[in-house]
mmCIF file of C-alpha atoms in Angstrom:
data_model
loop_
_atom_site.group_PDB
_atom_site.id
_atom_site.type_symbol
_atom_site.label_atom_id
_atom_site.label_comp_id
_atom_site.label_asym_id
_atom_site.label_seq_id
_atom_site.Cartn_x
_atom_site.Cartn_y
_atom_site.Cartn_z
ATOM 1 C CA MET A 1 -126.842 131.845 166.164
ATOM 2 C CA THR A 2 -124.897 130.439 163.277
ATOM 3 C CA GLN A 3 -122.832 127.317 163.468
ATOM 4 C CA ALA A 4 -119.664 129.397 163.066
ATOM 5 C CA THR A 5 -120.632 131.559 165.994
ATOM 6 C CA GLN A 6 -121.485 128.530 168.091
ATOM 7 C CA ARG A 7 -118.045 127.078 167.381
ATOM 8 C CA ASP A 8 -116.474 130.434 168.389
ATOM 9 C CA GLU A 9 -118.423 130.462 171.640
ATOM 10 C CA GLU A 10 -117.865 126.811 172.350
ATOM 11 C CA PRO A 11 -114.475 127.206 174.242
ATOM 12 C CA HIS A 12 -116.119 129.753 176.574
ATOM 13 C CA ASP A 13 -119.260 127.576 177.034
ATOM 14 C CA ILE A 14 -116.967 124.703 177.937
ATOM 15 C CA GLY A 15 -115.081 126.641 180.539
ATOM 16 C CA ALA A 16 -118.328 128.008 181.975
ATOM 17 C CA ALA A 17 -119.857 124.587 182.028
ATOM 18 C CA GLN A 18 -116.829 123.236 183.945
ATOM 19 C CA GLN A 19 -117.584 125.907 186.488
ATOM 20 C CA GLY A 20 -121.081 124.605 186.868
ATOM 21 C CA ASP A 21 -122.853 126.894 184.466
ATOM 22 C CA GLN A 22 -125.901 124.785 183.262
ATOM 23 C CA GLN A 23 -126.859 127.438 180.780
ATOM 24 C CA ALA A 24 -123.490 127.047 179.005
ATOM 25 C CA PHE A 25 -123.934 123.254 179.091
ATOM 26 C CA ALA A 26 -127.343 123.627 177.570
ATOM 27 C CA ARG A 27 -125.713 125.550 174.757
ATOM 28 C CA LEU A 28 -123.182 122.800 174.174
ATOM 29 C CA TYR A 29 -126.150 120.289 174.177
ATOM 30 C CA GLN A 30 -127.907 122.456 171.562
ATOM 31 C CA SER A 31 -124.764 122.145 169.376
ATOM 32 C CA HIS A 32 -124.054 118.465 169.704
ATOM 33 C CA SER A 33 -127.351 116.726 170.735
ATOM 34 C CA GLY A 34 -128.512 116.261 167.041
ATOM 35 C CA TRP A 35 -125.618 114.252 165.746
ATOM 36 C CA ILE A 36 -125.179 112.472 169.072
ATOM 37 C CA PHE A 37 -128.638 111.223 168.841
ATOM 38 C CA GLY A 38 -128.170 110.159 165.230
ATOM 39 C CA LEU A 39 -124.977 108.209 166.152
ATOM 40 C CA CYS A 40 -126.903 106.522 168.963
ATOM 41 C CA TRP A 41 -129.834 105.666 166.668
ATOM 42 C CA ARG A 42 -127.528 104.058 164.205
ATOM 43 C CA LEU A 43 -125.535 102.114 166.751
ATOM 44 C CA ALA A 44 -128.864 100.936 168.397
ATOM 45 C CA GLY A 45 -130.065 99.677 164.942
ATOM 46 C CA GLY A 46 -132.991 102.062 164.878
ATOM 47 C CA ASP A 47 -134.171 101.499 168.394
ATOM 48 C CA ARG A 48 -135.352 105.014 169.289
ATOM 49 C CA GLY A 49 -135.842 104.266 172.965
ATOM 50 C CA LEU A 50 -132.337 102.862 173.302
ATOM 51 C CA ALA A 51 -130.900 105.881 171.400
ATOM 52 C CA GLU A 52 -132.645 108.285 173.740
ATOM 53 C CA ASP A 53 -131.315 106.449 176.686
ATOM 54 C CA TRP A 54 -127.758 106.507 175.405
ATOM 55 C CA SER A 55 -128.020 110.178 174.380
ATOM 56 C CA GLN A 56 -129.326 111.180 177.674
ATOM 57 C CA GLU A 57 -126.741 109.188 179.634
ATOM 58 C CA ALA A 58 -123.931 110.399 177.388
ATOM 59 C CA PHE A 59 -124.711 114.071 178.230
ATOM 60 C CA ILE A 60 -125.066 113.334 181.904
ATOM 61 C CA ARG A 61 -121.704 111.559 181.926
ATOM 62 C CA ALA A 62 -120.260 114.490 179.961
ATOM 63 C CA TRP A 63 -121.560 116.952 182.544
ATOM 64 C CA ASN A 64 -120.108 114.861 185.434
ATOM 65 C CA LYS A 65 -116.769 114.459 183.676
ATOM 66 C CA LEU A 66 -116.366 117.953 182.313
ATOM 67 C CA ASP A 67 -113.439 118.699 184.580
ATOM 68 C CA GLN A 68 -111.557 115.911 182.865
ATOM 69 C CA PHE A 69 -111.823 117.557 179.429
ATOM 70 C CA GLN A 70 -108.459 119.253 179.071
ATOM 71 C CA GLY A 71 -109.079 120.736 175.501
ATOM 72 C CA ASP A 72 -106.356 118.511 173.952
ATOM 73 C CA GLY A 73 -108.785 117.427 171.194
ATOM 74 C CA SER A 74 -112.150 118.658 170.070
ATOM 75 C CA PHE A 75 -115.106 118.688 172.386
ATOM 76 C CA ALA A 76 -117.012 116.753 169.756
ATOM 77 C CA GLY A 77 -114.396 114.033 169.644
ATOM 78 C CA TRP A 78 -114.407 113.793 173.453
ATOM 79 C CA LEU A 79 -118.203 113.598 173.484
ATOM 80 C CA ARG A 80 -118.149 111.013 170.688
ATOM 81 C CA ARG A 81 -115.831 108.706 172.667
ATOM 82 C CA ILE A 82 -118.067 108.945 175.714
ATOM 83 C CA THR A 83 -121.112 108.017 173.686
ATOM 84 C CA VAL A 84 -119.451 105.178 171.718
ATOM 85 C CA ASN A 85 -118.010 103.672 174.872
ATOM 86 C CA LEU A 86 -121.387 104.024 176.685
ATOM 87 C CA ALA A 87 -123.247 102.312 173.805
ATOM 88 C CA LEU A 88 -120.747 99.572 173.336
ATOM 89 C CA SER A 89 -120.525 98.785 177.056
ATOM 90 C CA ASP A 90 -124.326 98.686 177.185
ATOM 91 C CA LYS A 91 -124.442 96.353 174.283
ATOM 92 C CA ARG A 92 -122.120 93.974 176.048
ATOM 93 C CA LEU A 93 -124.401 93.971 178.981
ATOM 94 C CA LYS A 94 -127.608 93.610 177.147
ATOM 95 C CA ARG A 95 -126.693 91.091 174.500
ATOM 96 C CA SER A 96 -124.513 88.136 175.033
ATOM 97 C CA ARG A 97 -121.783 87.247 172.612
ATOM 98 C CA VAL A 98 -123.780 84.000 171.837
ATOM 99 C CA HIS A 99 -126.771 86.155 170.680
ATOM 100 C CA LEU A 100 -124.469 88.256 168.435
ATOM 101 C CA GLU A 101 -122.919 85.187 166.974
ATOM 102 C CA SER A 102 -126.419 83.778 166.341
ATOM 103 C CA LEU A 103 -127.423 86.957 164.538
ATOM 104 C CA ASP A 104 -124.316 86.717 162.356
ATOM 105 C CA ALA A 105 -124.952 83.112 161.704
ATOM 106 C CA SER A 106 -128.447 83.855 160.575
ATOM 107 C CA TYR A 107 -126.964 86.411 158.269
ATOM 108 C CA GLU A 108 -124.461 83.950 156.886
ATOM 109 C CA GLU A 109 -127.268 81.492 156.090
ATOM 110 C CA GLY A 110 -129.202 84.091 154.136
ATOM 111 C CA GLY A 111 -132.088 84.183 156.635
ATOM 112 C CA TYR A 112 -131.471 87.797 157.582
ATOM 113 C CA SER A 113 -133.427 90.318 155.559
ATOM 114 C CA HIS A 114 -133.655 94.047 155.901
ATOM 115 C CA GLU A 115 -137.129 93.888 154.587
ATOM 116 C CA LEU A 116 -138.400 92.376 157.877
ATOM 117 C CA ALA A 117 -138.647 95.692 159.678
ATOM 118 C CA ALA A 118 -137.047 98.857 158.571
ATOM 119 C CA PRO A 119 -137.257 101.683 161.124
ATOM 120 C CA SER A 120 -136.891 105.083 159.641
ATOM 121 C CA PRO A 121 -134.919 107.802 161.398
ATOM 122 C CA PRO A 122 -137.076 110.160 163.432
ATOM 123 C CA TRP A 123 -135.802 113.275 161.802
ATOM 124 C CA GLN A 124 -136.296 114.970 158.484
ATOM 125 C CA GLY A 125 -133.875 115.403 155.688
ATOM 126 C CA ALA A 126 -131.949 112.211 156.152
ATOM 127 C CA ASP A 127 -130.922 109.620 153.645
ATOM 128 C CA GLN A 128 -133.892 107.530 154.579
ATOM 129 C CA ASP A 129 -133.052 104.499 152.412
ATOM 130 C CA LEU A 130 -129.423 104.329 153.703
ATOM 131 C CA GLU A 131 -130.358 104.946 157.260
ATOM 132 C CA ARG A 132 -132.988 102.096 157.163
ATOM 133 C CA ALA A 133 -130.475 99.717 155.412
ATOM 134 C CA ILE A 134 -127.855 100.483 158.102
ATOM 135 C CA ALA A 135 -130.322 99.867 160.836
ATOM 136 C CA GLN A 136 -130.977 96.410 159.486
ATOM 137 C CA LEU A 137 -127.409 95.387 159.290
ATOM 138 C CA PRO A 138 -126.120 92.587 161.637
ATOM 139 C CA GLU A 139 -125.051 93.940 164.968
ATOM 140 C CA ARG A 140 -121.229 93.842 164.665
ATOM 141 C CA ALA A 141 -121.226 94.776 160.924
ATOM 142 C CA ARG A 142 -123.393 97.720 161.690
ATOM 143 C CA ILE A 143 -121.157 98.930 164.593
ATOM 144 C CA VAL A 144 -118.015 98.628 162.458
ATOM 145 C CA LEU A 145 -119.630 100.429 159.482
ATOM 146 C CA VAL A 146 -121.001 103.232 161.649
ATOM 147 C CA LEU A 147 -117.781 103.679 163.413
ATOM 148 C CA HIS A 148 -115.454 103.412 160.377
ATOM 149 C CA SER A 149 -117.425 104.792 157.441
ATOM 150 C CA ILE A 150 -119.545 107.557 159.160
ATOM 151 C CA GLU A 151 -117.588 108.486 162.321
ATOM 152 C CA GLY A 152 -114.100 108.027 160.901
ATOM 153 C CA TYR A 153 -112.660 105.446 163.362
ATOM 154 C CA SER A 154 -109.709 103.491 162.224
ATOM 155 C CA HIS A 155 -109.815 99.634 162.371
ATOM 156 C CA GLU A 156 -107.382 99.743 165.263
ATOM 157 C CA GLU A 157 -109.616 102.063 167.224
ATOM 158 C CA ILE A 158 -112.666 99.949 166.541
ATOM 159 C CA ALA A 159 -110.756 96.808 167.496
ATOM 160 C CA GLU A 160 -109.936 98.401 170.856
ATOM 161 C CA ALA A 161 -113.347 99.714 171.433
ATOM 162 C CA THR A 162 -115.173 96.535 170.432
ATOM 163 C CA GLN A 163 -112.572 94.065 171.725
ATOM 164 C CA MET A 164 -112.408 92.319 168.254
ATOM 165 C CA ALA A 165 -109.363 91.666 166.186
ATOM 166 C CA VAL A 166 -108.333 94.240 163.549
ATOM 167 C CA GLY A 167 -108.946 91.594 160.840
ATOM 168 C CA SER A 168 -112.473 90.928 162.176
ATOM 169 C CA SER A 169 -113.150 94.655 161.947
ATOM 170 C CA LYS A 170 -112.141 94.719 158.356
ATOM 171 C CA ALA A 171 -114.132 91.657 157.597
ATOM 172 C CA GLN A 172 -117.298 93.046 159.265
ATOM 173 C CA LEU A 173 -116.895 96.262 157.299
ATOM 174 C CA HIS A 174 -116.599 94.280 154.034
ATOM 175 C CA ARG A 175 -119.711 92.366 154.853
ATOM 176 C CA ALA A 176 -121.643 95.452 155.842
ATOM 177 C CA ARG A 177 -120.754 97.297 152.673
ATOM 178 C CA LYS A 178 -121.645 94.251 150.526
ATOM 179 C CA LEU A 179 -125.027 94.015 152.151
ATOM 180 C CA LEU A 180 -125.818 97.651 151.700
ATOM 181 C CA GLN A 181 -124.725 97.594 148.100
ATOM 182 C CA ASP A 182 -127.099 94.657 147.434
ATOM 183 C CA TRP A 183 -129.971 96.169 149.279
ATOM 184 C CA LEU A 184 -129.659 99.619 147.806
ATOM 185 C CA ASN A 185 -129.163 98.377 144.281
ATOM 186 C CA ASN A 186 -132.300 96.153 144.527
ATOM 187 C CA GLU A 187 -134.469 99.094 145.667
ATOM 188 C CA MET B 1 -117.728 107.328 140.559
ATOM 189 C CA ASN B 2 -118.236 103.559 141.013
ATOM 190 C CA ASP B 3 -120.741 102.138 143.594
ATOM 191 C CA HIS B 4 -118.084 101.752 146.133
ATOM 192 C CA GLN B 5 -117.162 105.458 146.020
ATOM 193 C CA ALA B 6 -120.873 106.475 145.827
ATOM 194 C CA LEU B 7 -121.679 104.454 148.949
ATOM 195 C CA SER B 8 -118.643 105.854 150.862
ATOM 196 C CA GLN B 9 -119.834 109.412 149.919
ATOM 197 C CA ARG B 10 -123.419 108.728 151.136
ATOM 198 C CA LEU B 11 -122.211 107.300 154.401
ATOM 199 C CA GLN B 12 -119.794 110.231 154.951
ATOM 200 C CA GLN B 13 -122.704 112.581 154.403
ATOM 201 C CA LEU B 14 -124.440 110.981 157.363
ATOM 202 C CA ARG B 15 -121.812 112.111 159.666
ATOM 203 C CA GLY B 16 -123.064 114.881 161.998
ATOM 204 C CA THR B 17 -126.741 114.289 161.006
ATOM 205 C CA GLY B 18 -129.612 113.645 163.384
ATOM 206 C CA SER B 19 -131.976 115.359 165.541
ATOM 207 C CA ALA B 20 -132.684 114.767 169.201
ATOM 208 C CA PRO B 21 -136.200 114.541 170.659
ATOM 209 C CA ASP B 22 -137.579 117.784 171.939
ATOM 210 C CA ASP B 23 -137.914 116.535 175.579
ATOM 211 C CA LEU B 24 -134.488 115.051 175.817
ATOM 212 C CA TRP B 25 -132.927 118.128 177.398
ATOM 213 C CA GLN B 26 -135.600 118.352 180.135
ATOM 214 C CA LYS B 27 -134.655 114.738 181.128
ATOM 215 C CA ILE B 28 -131.019 115.589 181.194
ATOM 216 C CA ALA B 29 -131.506 118.901 183.033
ATOM 217 C CA SER B 30 -133.459 117.289 185.722
ATOM 218 C CA GLN B 31 -130.610 114.877 186.467
ATOM 219 C CA ILE B 32 -127.727 117.461 186.353
ATOM 220 C CA GLU B 33 -129.383 120.034 188.592
ATOM 221 C CA ALA B 34 -128.228 120.272 192.148
ATOM 222 C CA PRO B 35 -130.613 118.567 194.692
ATOM 223 C CA ALA B 36 -133.001 121.186 196.233
ATOM 224 C CA ASP B 37 -132.498 119.944 199.789
ATOM 225 C CA LEU B 38 -128.699 120.443 199.703
ATOM 226 C CA PRO B 39 -127.682 123.762 201.146
ATOM 227 C CA GLN B 40 -126.079 126.079 198.840
ATOM 228 C CA LEU B 41 -122.580 127.018 199.766
ATOM 229 C CA PRO B 42 -122.151 130.782 200.266
ATOM 230 C CA PRO B 43 -120.159 132.572 197.723
ATOM 231 C CA VAL B 44 -116.540 133.235 198.483
ATOM 232 C CA GLN B 45 -116.190 136.491 200.277
ATOM 233 C CA LYS B 46 -114.480 139.131 198.260
ATOM 234 C CA VAL B 47 -113.527 142.606 199.422
ATOM 235 C CA ALA B 48 -115.316 144.949 197.031
ATOM 236 C CA GLY B 49 -113.058 146.406 194.415
ATOM 237 C CA ARG B 50 -109.807 145.067 195.968
ATOM 238 C CA SER B 51 -107.758 142.038 195.467
ATOM 239 C CA TRP B 52 -106.646 139.776 198.318
ATOM 240 C CA MET B 53 -103.168 141.386 198.194
ATOM 241 C CA GLN B 54 -104.731 144.815 198.717
ATOM 242 C CA ALA B 55 -107.144 143.624 201.405
ATOM 243 C CA TRP B 56 -104.862 141.471 203.584
ATOM 244 C CA PRO B 57 -103.858 144.166 206.035
ATOM 245 C CA GLN B 58 -107.435 144.851 207.034
ATOM 246 C CA GLN B 59 -108.079 141.121 207.384
ATOM 247 C CA LEU B 60 -104.945 140.853 209.478
ATOM 248 C CA TRP B 61 -106.150 143.580 211.890
ATOM 249 C CA ALA B 62 -109.502 141.997 212.106
ATOM 250 C CA ASN B 63 -107.978 138.677 212.934
ATOM 251 C CA ALA B 64 -105.776 140.255 215.571
ATOM 252 C CA ALA B 65 -108.660 141.921 217.196
ATOM 253 C CA ALA B 66 -110.505 138.674 217.369
ATOM 254 C CA VAL B 67 -107.501 136.901 218.932
ATOM 255 C CA PHE B 68 -107.196 139.779 221.490
ATOM 256 C CA LEU B 69 -110.762 139.585 222.504
ATOM 257 C CA LEU B 70 -110.536 135.781 222.958
ATOM 258 C CA LEU B 71 -107.423 136.127 225.157
ATOM 259 C CA ALA B 72 -108.998 138.873 227.222
ATOM 260 C CA SER B 73 -112.224 136.872 227.850
ATOM 261 C CA THR B 74 -110.112 133.774 228.812
ATOM 262 C CA LEU B 75 -108.133 135.852 231.416
ATOM 263 C CA LEU B 76 -111.307 137.266 232.767
ATOM 264 C CA VAL B 77 -112.766 133.817 233.230
ATOM 265 C CA TRP B 78 -109.444 132.670 234.711
ATOM 266 C CA GLN B 79 -109.597 135.437 237.364
ATOM 267 C CA LEU B 80 -113.140 134.841 238.376
ATOM 268 C CA LYS B 81 -112.820 131.075 238.495
ATOM 269 C CA PRO B 82 -111.493 130.757 242.121
ATOM 270 C CA VAL B 83 -114.110 133.084 243.475
ATOM 271 C CA ASN B 84 -116.914 131.227 241.744
ATOM 272 C CA GLU B 85 -115.553 127.850 242.835
ATOM 273 C CA GLY B 86 -115.354 129.035 246.460
ATOM 274 C CA ALA B 87 -118.902 130.270 246.386
ATOM 275 C CA LEU B 88 -120.231 127.183 244.888
ATOM 276 C CA TYR B 89 -118.345 124.593 246.770
ATOM 277 C CA GLN B 90 -117.568 126.085 250.304
ATOM 278 C CA LEU B 91 -119.141 123.908 252.953
ATOM 279 C CA PRO B 92 -121.058 125.551 255.963
ATOM 280 C CA SER B 93 -119.446 125.339 259.395
ATOM 281 C CA SER B 94 -120.917 123.387 262.374
ATOM 282 C CA ALA B 95 -122.002 126.558 264.019
ATOM 283 C CA GLU B 96 -123.833 127.819 260.836
ATOM 284 C CA LEU B 97 -125.445 124.472 260.650
ATOM 285 C CA ALA B 98 -126.650 124.624 264.248
ATOM 286 C CA ALA B 99 -127.953 128.092 263.564
ATOM 287 C CA GLN B 100 -129.900 126.891 260.579
ATOM 288 C CA GLU B 101 -131.360 124.006 262.494
ATOM 289 C CA SER B 102 -132.283 126.431 265.391
ATOM 290 C CA ARG B 103 -133.937 128.834 263.002
ATOM 291 C CA THR B 104 -135.759 125.889 261.287
ATOM 292 C CA MET B 105 -137.061 124.628 264.688
ATOM 293 C CA SER B 106 -138.130 128.048 265.703
ATOM 294 C CA ILE B 107 -140.141 128.505 262.621
ATOM 295 C CA GLN B 108 -141.708 125.081 263.179
ATOM 296 C CA LEU B 109 -142.650 125.831 266.787
ATOM 297 C CA GLU B 110 -144.048 129.300 265.954
ATOM 298 C CA THR B 111 -146.140 127.664 263.369
ATOM 299 C CA ALA B 112 -147.421 125.079 265.793
ATOM 300 C CA ALA B 113 -148.189 127.895 268.284
ATOM 301 C CA ILE B 114 -150.143 129.765 265.649
ATOM 302 C CA ASP B 115 -152.099 126.672 264.939
ATOM 303 C CA LEU B 116 -152.858 126.083 268.566
ATOM 304 C CA ASN B 117 -153.844 129.729 268.957
ATOM 305 C CA TYR B 118 -156.305 129.308 266.032
ATOM 306 C CA GLN B 119 -157.727 126.123 267.488
ATOM 307 C CA ALA B 120 -158.114 127.754 270.883
ATOM 308 C CA VAL B 121 -159.924 130.680 269.401
ATOM 309 C CA ALA B 122 -162.196 128.359 267.401
ATOM 310 C CA HIS B 123 -163.012 126.277 270.460
ATOM 311 C CA GLN B 124 -163.665 129.319 272.521
ATOM 312 C CA TRP B 125 -166.123 130.657 269.968
ATOM 313 C CA ARG B 126 -167.825 127.347 269.599
ATOM 314 C CA ALA B 127 -167.953 126.938 273.384
ATOM 315 C CA SER B 128 -169.660 130.375 273.777
ATOM 316 C CA GLN B 129 -172.188 129.479 271.049
ATOM 317 C CA VAL B 130 -172.960 126.121 272.511
ATOM 318 C CA GLY B 131 -172.990 127.463 275.990
ATOM 319 C CA GLN B 132 -175.453 130.142 275.056
ATOM 320 C CA GLN B 133 -177.590 127.559 273.334
ATOM 321 C CA LEU B 134 -177.446 125.310 276.382
ATOM 322 C CA LEU B 135 -178.416 128.198 278.655
ATOM 323 C CA ASN B 136 -181.360 129.118 276.381
ATOM 324 C CA ASP B 137 -182.412 125.416 276.460
ATOM 325 C CA ALA B 138 -181.991 125.400 280.228
ATOM 326 C CA ASN B 139 -184.165 128.550 280.497
ATOM 327 C CA ALA B 140 -186.758 126.973 278.259
ATOM 328 C CA GLU B 141 -186.906 123.982 280.490
ATOM 329 C CA SER B 142 -187.564 126.017 283.464
ATOM 330 C CA GLY B 143 -184.145 125.796 285.012
ATOM 331 C CA GLU B 144 -184.255 122.071 285.027
ATOM 332 C CA LEU B 145 -180.694 121.794 283.644
ATOM 333 C CA GLY B 146 -178.135 121.560 286.366
ATOM 334 C CA LEU B 147 -174.758 123.164 286.720
ATOM 335 C CA GLU B 148 -172.960 119.840 286.454
ATOM 336 C CA LEU B 149 -174.475 119.163 283.103
ATOM 337 C CA ILE B 150 -173.336 122.611 281.843
ATOM 338 C CA GLN B 151 -169.813 122.014 283.049
ATOM 339 C CA ALA B 152 -169.714 118.517 281.522
ATOM 340 C CA ARG B 153 -171.074 119.611 278.067
ATOM 341 C CA LEU B 154 -169.451 122.980 277.638
ATOM 342 C CA LEU B 155 -166.641 124.049 279.892
ATOM 343 C CA GLN B 156 -164.658 120.913 280.562
ATOM 344 C CA PRO B 157 -163.667 120.020 277.130
ATOM 345 C CA GLU B 158 -162.597 123.546 276.313
ATOM 346 C CA LEU B 159 -160.579 123.723 279.578
ATOM 347 C CA ALA B 160 -159.017 120.392 278.689
ATOM 348 C CA LEU B 161 -158.081 121.618 275.185
ATOM 349 C CA ILE B 162 -156.640 124.814 276.591
ATOM 350 C CA GLU B 163 -154.594 122.881 279.060
ATOM 351 C CA GLN B 164 -153.323 120.636 276.345
ATOM 352 C CA SER B 165 -152.236 123.550 274.301
ATOM 353 C CA ARG B 166 -150.477 125.135 277.295
ATOM 354 C CA VAL B 167 -148.448 121.864 277.688
ATOM 355 C CA GLN B 168 -147.372 121.931 274.058
ATOM 356 C CA VAL B 169 -146.409 125.639 274.131
ATOM 357 C CA ARG B 170 -144.323 125.097 277.203
ATOM 358 C CA LYS B 171 -142.477 122.253 275.578
ATOM 359 C CA ALA B 172 -141.790 124.570 272.748
ATOM 360 C CA LEU B 173 -140.490 127.264 275.012
ATOM 361 C CA GLU B 174 -138.009 124.814 276.326
ATOM 362 C CA GLN B 175 -136.479 124.733 272.884
ATOM 363 C CA GLN B 176 -136.970 128.304 272.158
ATOM 364 C CA PRO B 177 -137.125 130.246 275.437
ATOM 365 C CA ASP B 178 -136.709 133.501 273.821
ATOM 366 C CA SER B 179 -139.495 133.172 271.309
ATOM 367 C CA ALA B 180 -141.818 136.104 271.767
ATOM 368 C CA LEU B 181 -144.457 134.491 269.795
ATOM 369 C CA LEU B 182 -144.528 131.390 272.118
ATOM 370 C CA LEU B 183 -144.544 133.590 275.101
ATOM 371 C CA ARG B 184 -147.458 135.642 273.816
ATOM 372 C CA GLN B 185 -149.271 132.499 272.934
ATOM 373 C CA LEU B 186 -148.837 131.132 276.375
ATOM 374 C CA ALA B 187 -150.075 134.311 277.811
ATOM 375 C CA ASN B 188 -153.172 134.045 275.715
ATOM 376 C CA LEU B 189 -153.901 130.629 276.732
ATOM 377 C CA ASP B 190 -153.564 131.576 280.322
ATOM 378 C CA GLN B 191 -155.915 134.440 279.744
ATOM 379 C CA TRP B 192 -158.459 132.219 278.080
ATOM 380 C CA GLN B 193 -158.208 129.726 280.792
ATOM 381 C CA SER B 194 -158.808 132.245 283.384
ATOM 382 C CA ARG B 195 -161.760 133.662 281.408
ATOM 383 C CA LEU B 196 -163.378 130.196 281.189
ATOM 384 C CA LEU B 197 -162.941 129.682 284.850
ATOM 385 C CA ARG B 198 -164.624 133.002 285.573
ATOM 386 C CA ASP B 199 -167.379 132.083 283.327
ATOM 387 C CA LEU B 200 -167.755 128.867 285.005
ATOM 388 C CA ALA B 201 -167.859 130.518 288.369
ATOM 389 C CA ARG B 202 -170.429 133.138 287.200
ATOM 390 C CA GLN B 203 -172.585 130.394 285.706
ATOM 391 C CA THR B 204 -172.290 128.486 288.852
ATOM 392 C CA ALA B 205 -173.282 131.457 290.867
ATOM 393 C CA GLN B 206 -176.232 132.095 288.560
ATOM 394 C CA ALA B 207 -177.314 128.535 288.761
#
């Protein structure tokens, strides 16, 4: 089945899944699970286990909340919001603000290097160098970069999702791009 | 294209890329499947080939028939209710109670008479056996056993038992004077008593 055909069938599958059709939901999973896992992997900084947990939980939440999807926007956008909110809320639980600040401080002091451990994405055909560099970015810089430069979030949306100021989001993005430029140019 | 634009382009190309682990769907499917122990709700009944608007007259008649049967059964139970209650809760009169007690006493007395009859027969049989044995012994001892001893060992206990039975049967007859069984029992006792007395007299004569 081509991607175009999948897109054509998607409204039907969404409706069927909303009626409890697991086969239809499985087709939706087939269409969206790849990029959802990629998004989770990047937000998790290359932590595959965490990315799997988020991906799994995101689809389970989507299944449980399917009746709330009204079709106002795209199904992919709805699924993306579920995934990002899930990942960010889990981050807030797992890592304290103090820990995040300490990571950023270590970066500011120059003691943070992407050469320490560079996980590669577990799928073929990816921009491996860029993926490894993103995975090594400081936490908040990485989240802002992924949401803004890859997923297309605005700074206002990022500020709302991450509970940081819009200026901070812009600053984190600047820092992330600067780091990536330096690392990629040195390789 | 400067470095900034090149980086932006590379980042945008990452959008939508990735690949989920092969076993991820199995983990998800295992958690979104309905629990096996929950009963499945039956499908909504649908009249084959017809919409609800077309089928509602048939359902109306079915419902009306059900209501009619319910009302009919209720009326039937209502009509039977007084009869059942009277049969269940009506108390017997004093005369009926007396009759029941009389019947019960009669049965008890007849049972006692039958038991006495059995005992009398058993004693008579045993007395005859013992008496015969005593007579044999007496003959073997060359007639040394006297009549008094025979009476003491054999006939007197049997005669006393028969007399005791006759007293009990007479008492029973005072309560149930029309009892044929008691009358017949008393007659038997009299007959046995007479027979024992004749035997005693014969044995006395032979001695």
